[in-house]
CSV table of C-alpha atoms in Angstrom, one decimal:
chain,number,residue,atom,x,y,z
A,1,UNK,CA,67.9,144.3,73.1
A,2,UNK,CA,68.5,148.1,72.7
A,3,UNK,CA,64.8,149.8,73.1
A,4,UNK,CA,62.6,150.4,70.3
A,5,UNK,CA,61.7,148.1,66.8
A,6,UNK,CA,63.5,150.5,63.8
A,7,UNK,CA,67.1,148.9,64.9
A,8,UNK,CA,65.9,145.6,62.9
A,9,UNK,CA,64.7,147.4,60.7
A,10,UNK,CA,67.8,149.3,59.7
A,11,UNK,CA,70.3,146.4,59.4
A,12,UNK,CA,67.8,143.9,57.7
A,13,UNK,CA,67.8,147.1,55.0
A,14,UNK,CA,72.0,146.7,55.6
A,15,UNK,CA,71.7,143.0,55.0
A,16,UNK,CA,69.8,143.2,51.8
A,17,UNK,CA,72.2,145.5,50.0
A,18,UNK,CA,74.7,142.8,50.5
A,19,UNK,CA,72.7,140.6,48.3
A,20,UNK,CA,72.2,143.5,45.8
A,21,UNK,CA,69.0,144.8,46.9
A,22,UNK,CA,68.4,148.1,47.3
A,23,UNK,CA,67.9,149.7,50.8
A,24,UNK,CA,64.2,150.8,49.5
A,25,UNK,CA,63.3,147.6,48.3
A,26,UNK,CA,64.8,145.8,51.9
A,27,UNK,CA,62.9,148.2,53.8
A,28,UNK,CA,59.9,148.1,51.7
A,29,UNK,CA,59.8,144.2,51.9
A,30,UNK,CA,60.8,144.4,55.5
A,31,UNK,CA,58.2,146.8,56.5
A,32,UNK,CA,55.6,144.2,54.6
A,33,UNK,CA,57.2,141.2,56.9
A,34,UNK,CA,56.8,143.1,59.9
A,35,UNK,CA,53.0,143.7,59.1
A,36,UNK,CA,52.4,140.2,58.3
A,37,UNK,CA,54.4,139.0,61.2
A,38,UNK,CA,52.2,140.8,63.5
A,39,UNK,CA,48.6,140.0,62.1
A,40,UNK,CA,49.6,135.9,62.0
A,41,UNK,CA,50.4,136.5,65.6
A,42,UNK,CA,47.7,138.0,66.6
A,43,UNK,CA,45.5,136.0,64.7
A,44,UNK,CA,47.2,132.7,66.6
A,45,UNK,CA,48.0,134.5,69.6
A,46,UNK,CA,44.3,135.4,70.2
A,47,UNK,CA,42.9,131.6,70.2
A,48,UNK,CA,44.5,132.0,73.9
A,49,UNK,CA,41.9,134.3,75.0
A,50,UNK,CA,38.9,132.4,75.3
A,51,UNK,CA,40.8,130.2,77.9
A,52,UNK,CA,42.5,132.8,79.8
A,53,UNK,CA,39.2,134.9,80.3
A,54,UNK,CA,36.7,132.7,80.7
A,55,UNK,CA,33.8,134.7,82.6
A,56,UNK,CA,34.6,138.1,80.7
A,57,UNK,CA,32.4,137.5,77.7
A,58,UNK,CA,33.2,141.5,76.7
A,59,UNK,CA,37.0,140.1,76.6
A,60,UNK,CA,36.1,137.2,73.8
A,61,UNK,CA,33.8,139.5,71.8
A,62,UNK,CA,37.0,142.0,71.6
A,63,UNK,CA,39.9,139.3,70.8
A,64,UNK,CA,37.2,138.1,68.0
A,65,UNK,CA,36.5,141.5,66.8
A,66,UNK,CA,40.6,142.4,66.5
A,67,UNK,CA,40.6,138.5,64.8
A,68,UNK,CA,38.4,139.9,61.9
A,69,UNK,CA,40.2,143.4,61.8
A,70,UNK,CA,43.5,141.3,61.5
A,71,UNK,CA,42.0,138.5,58.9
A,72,UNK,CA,40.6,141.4,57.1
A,73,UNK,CA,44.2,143.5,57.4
A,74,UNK,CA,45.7,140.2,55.5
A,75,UNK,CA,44.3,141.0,52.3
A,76,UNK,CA,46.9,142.9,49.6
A,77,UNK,CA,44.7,145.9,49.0
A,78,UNK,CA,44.1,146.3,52.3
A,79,UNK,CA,48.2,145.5,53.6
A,80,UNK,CA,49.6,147.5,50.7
A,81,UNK,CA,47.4,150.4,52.4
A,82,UNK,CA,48.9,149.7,55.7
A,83,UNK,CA,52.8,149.5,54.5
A,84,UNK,CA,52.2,152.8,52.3
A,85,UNK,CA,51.4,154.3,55.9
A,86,UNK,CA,54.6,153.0,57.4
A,87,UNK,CA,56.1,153.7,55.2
A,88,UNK,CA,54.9,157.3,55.2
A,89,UNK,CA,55.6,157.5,58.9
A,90,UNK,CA,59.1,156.8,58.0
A,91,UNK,CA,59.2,159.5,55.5
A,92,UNK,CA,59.9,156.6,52.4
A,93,UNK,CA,58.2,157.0,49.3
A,94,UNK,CA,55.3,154.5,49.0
A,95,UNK,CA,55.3,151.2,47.6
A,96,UNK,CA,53.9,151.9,44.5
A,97,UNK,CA,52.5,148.5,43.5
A,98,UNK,CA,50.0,146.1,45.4
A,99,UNK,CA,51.4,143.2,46.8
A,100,UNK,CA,49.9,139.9,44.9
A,101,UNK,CA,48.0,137.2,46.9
A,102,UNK,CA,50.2,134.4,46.0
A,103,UNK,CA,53.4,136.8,47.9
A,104,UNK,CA,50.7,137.5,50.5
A,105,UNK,CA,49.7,133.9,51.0
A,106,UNK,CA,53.6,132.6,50.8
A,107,UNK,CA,54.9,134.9,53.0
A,108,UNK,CA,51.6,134.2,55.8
A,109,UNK,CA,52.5,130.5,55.6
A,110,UNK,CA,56.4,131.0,56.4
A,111,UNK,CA,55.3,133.3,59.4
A,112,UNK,CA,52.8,131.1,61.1
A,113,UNK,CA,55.4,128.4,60.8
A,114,UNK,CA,58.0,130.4,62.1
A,115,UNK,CA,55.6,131.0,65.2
A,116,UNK,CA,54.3,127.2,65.4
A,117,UNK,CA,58.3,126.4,65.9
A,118,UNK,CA,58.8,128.9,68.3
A,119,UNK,CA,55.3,127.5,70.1
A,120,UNK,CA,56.8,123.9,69.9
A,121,UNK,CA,60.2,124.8,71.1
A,122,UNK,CA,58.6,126.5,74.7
A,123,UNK,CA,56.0,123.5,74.9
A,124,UNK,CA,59.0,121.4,75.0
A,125,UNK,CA,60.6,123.5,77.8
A,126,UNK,CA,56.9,123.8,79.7
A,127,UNK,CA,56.3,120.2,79.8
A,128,UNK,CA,59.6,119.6,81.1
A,129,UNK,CA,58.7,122.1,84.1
A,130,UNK,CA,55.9,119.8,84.7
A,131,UNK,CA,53.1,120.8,82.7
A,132,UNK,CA,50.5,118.4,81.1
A,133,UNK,CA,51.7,117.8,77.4
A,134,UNK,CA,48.3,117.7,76.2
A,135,UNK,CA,46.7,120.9,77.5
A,136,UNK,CA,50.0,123.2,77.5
A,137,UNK,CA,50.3,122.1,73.9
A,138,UNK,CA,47.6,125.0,72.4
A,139,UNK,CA,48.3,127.4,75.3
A,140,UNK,CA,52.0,127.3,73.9
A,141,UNK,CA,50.6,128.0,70.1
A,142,UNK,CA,48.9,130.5,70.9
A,143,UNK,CA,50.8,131.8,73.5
A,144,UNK,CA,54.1,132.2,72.3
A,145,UNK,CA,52.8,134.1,69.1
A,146,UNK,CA,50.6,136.6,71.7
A,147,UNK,CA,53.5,137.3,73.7
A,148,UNK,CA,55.9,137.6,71.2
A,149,UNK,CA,54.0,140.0,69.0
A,150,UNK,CA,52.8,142.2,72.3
A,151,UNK,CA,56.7,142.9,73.5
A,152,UNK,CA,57.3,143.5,69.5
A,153,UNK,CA,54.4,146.0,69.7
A,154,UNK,CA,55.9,148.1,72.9
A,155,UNK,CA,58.4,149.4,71.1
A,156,UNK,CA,60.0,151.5,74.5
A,157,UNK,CA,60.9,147.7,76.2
A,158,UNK,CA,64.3,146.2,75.1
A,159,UNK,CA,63.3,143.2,73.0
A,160,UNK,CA,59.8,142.9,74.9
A,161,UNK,CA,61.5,142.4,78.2
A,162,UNK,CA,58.8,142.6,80.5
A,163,UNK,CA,55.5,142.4,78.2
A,164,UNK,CA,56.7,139.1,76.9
A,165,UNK,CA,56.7,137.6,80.1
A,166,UNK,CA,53.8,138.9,81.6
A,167,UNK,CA,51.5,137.9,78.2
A,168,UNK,CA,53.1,134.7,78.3
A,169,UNK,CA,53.1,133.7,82.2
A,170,UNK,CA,49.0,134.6,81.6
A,171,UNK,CA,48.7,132.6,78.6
A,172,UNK,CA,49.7,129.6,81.2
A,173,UNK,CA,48.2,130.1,84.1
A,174,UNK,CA,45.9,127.7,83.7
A,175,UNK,CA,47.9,124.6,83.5
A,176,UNK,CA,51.2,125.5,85.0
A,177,UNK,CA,51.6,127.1,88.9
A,178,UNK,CA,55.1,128.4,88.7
A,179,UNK,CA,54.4,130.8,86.0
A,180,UNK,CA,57.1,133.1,86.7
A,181,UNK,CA,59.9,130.7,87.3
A,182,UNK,CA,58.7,129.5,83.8
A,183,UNK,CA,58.6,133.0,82.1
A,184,UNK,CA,62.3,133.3,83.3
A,185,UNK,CA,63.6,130.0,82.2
A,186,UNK,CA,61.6,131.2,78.5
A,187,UNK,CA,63.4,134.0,78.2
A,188,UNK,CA,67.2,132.1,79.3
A,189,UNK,CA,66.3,129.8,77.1
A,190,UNK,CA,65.4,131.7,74.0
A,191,UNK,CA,69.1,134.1,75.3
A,192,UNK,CA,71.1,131.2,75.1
A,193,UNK,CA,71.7,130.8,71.4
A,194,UNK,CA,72.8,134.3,71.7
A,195,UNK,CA,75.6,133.8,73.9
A,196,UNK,CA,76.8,130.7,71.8
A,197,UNK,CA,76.7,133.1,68.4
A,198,UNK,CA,77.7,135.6,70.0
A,199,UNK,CA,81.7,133.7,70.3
A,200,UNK,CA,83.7,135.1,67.5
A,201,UNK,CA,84.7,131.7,65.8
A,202,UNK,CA,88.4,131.7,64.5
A,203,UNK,CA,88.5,133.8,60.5
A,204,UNK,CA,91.2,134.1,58.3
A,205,UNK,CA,91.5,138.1,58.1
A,206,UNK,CA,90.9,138.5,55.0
A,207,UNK,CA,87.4,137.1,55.0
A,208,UNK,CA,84.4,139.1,54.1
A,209,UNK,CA,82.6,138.0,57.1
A,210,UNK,CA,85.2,138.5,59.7
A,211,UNK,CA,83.8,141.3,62.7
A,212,UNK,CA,80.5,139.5,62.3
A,213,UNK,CA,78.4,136.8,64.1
A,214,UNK,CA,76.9,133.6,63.1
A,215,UNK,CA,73.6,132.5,63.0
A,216,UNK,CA,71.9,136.4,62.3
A,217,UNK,CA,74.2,137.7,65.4
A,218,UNK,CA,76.1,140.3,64.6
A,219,UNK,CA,79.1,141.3,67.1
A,220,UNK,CA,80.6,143.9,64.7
A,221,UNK,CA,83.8,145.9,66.2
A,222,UNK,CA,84.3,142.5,67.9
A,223,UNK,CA,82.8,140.4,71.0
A,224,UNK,CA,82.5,142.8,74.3
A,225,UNK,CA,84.5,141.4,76.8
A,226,UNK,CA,85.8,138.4,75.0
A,227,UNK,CA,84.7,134.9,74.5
A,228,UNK,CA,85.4,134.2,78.2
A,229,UNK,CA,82.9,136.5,79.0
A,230,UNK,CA,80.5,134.5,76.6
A,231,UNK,CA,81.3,131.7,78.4
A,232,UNK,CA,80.3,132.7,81.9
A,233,UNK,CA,76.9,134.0,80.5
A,234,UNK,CA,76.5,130.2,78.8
A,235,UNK,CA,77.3,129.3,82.8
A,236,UNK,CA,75.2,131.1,84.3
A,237,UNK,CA,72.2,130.3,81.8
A,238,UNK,CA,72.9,126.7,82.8
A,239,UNK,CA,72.8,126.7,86.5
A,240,UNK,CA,69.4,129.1,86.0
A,241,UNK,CA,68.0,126.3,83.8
A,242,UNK,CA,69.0,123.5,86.0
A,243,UNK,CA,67.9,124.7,89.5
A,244,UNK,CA,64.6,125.8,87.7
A,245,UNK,CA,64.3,121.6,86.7
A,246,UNK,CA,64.4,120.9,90.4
């Protein structure tokens, strides 16, 4: 949650060494996930349009014109070009060989089923709320991966705070009233497996891992304010959650 993108960045490249990659090779293959990450979510993301602005014809013919500049971006000449500008912009050297299209094609298949899951998981939640399964079902697709890549894409807002709920409480206007109550309840809901890593289970001392999280969270230096302040935040997430159910 602290502003802008590069702090991922910098401990995936801190995560990679410890499986004896190098810090250029983690960033380099990070820099490549975060490029296919965002062109699969636009791609998805941008099915949403149609039904969000129907009556603005010049708004269709511009998410199907940044579908084609995205399909077309997914291509390994074309992405290597792309990274080797990152890359550039973060003063690394370039990649120096084009991604193949079997790594291109893998790694496209693992993202849009990360953001399918992530679709599924907040259809679950928005049918819950009261929306119809059926119609919600695609809105949530294509939703989720919108919203999601927009708050990645404003790099000044902490984790998307703000743009991710606004994208998102759009994408399902047409099927669900209480937008914002649901937008909240998204964003609770997707916090809450933070505050359970975020409990420092009991280590021996002398483990490698101890001062770090479970589950990709990492509390290094130790958990702020103890587990009992995790605990309250687990409370609090759960009386939200429930008087939004009413």
């Amino acid at each position: 949650y602290v502003p802008g993108s590069v702090w991922a960045l910098a401990l995936q490249m801190e995560l990679a060494t410890r499986a004896g990659v190098s810090r250029r090779r983690g960033m380099t293959a990070s820099v490549f996930a975060i490029a296919i990450n965002v062109m699969t979510g636009l791609l998805l993301g941008l099915a949403v349009v149609p039904t969000v602005v129907s009556g603005r014809p010049w708004l269709i013919a511009a998410a199907i014109a940044l579908a084609v500049v995205c399909a077309v971006a997914l291509s390994p000449s074309v992405l290597t070009r792309l990274v080797d500008a990152g890359l550039r912009a973060l003063r690394r050297p370039p990649v120096g060989r084009r991604v193949t299209w079997r790594g291109l094609l893998t790694a496209s298949a693992w993202s849009i089923g990360s953001w399918l899951t992530y679709g599924m998981a907040v259809w679950v939640l928005t049918v819950g709320v009261g929306a119809p399964a059926g119609e919600s079902l695609g809105l949530c697709l294509s939703g989720v991966a919108l919203a999601m890549t927009a708050g990645f894409l404003v790099v000044i807002a902490p984790s998307g705070i703000g743009v991710r709920e606004g994208v998102f409480v759009a994408a399902l206007s047409p099927v669900l009233p209480p937008r914002e109550a649901l937008a909240g309840a998204t964003r609770l809901h997707c916090c809450r497996p933070d505050c359970r890593s975020g409990r420092r289970p009991r280590t021996d001392p002398s483990s490698a891992d101890a001062g770090h999280g479970r589950s990709g969270s990492m509390t290094a230096g130790g958990p702020v304010g103890g587990s009992s302040a995790r605990c309250a935040g687990e409370r609090v997430v759960d009386a939200v959650l429930q008087a939004l159910r009413r």
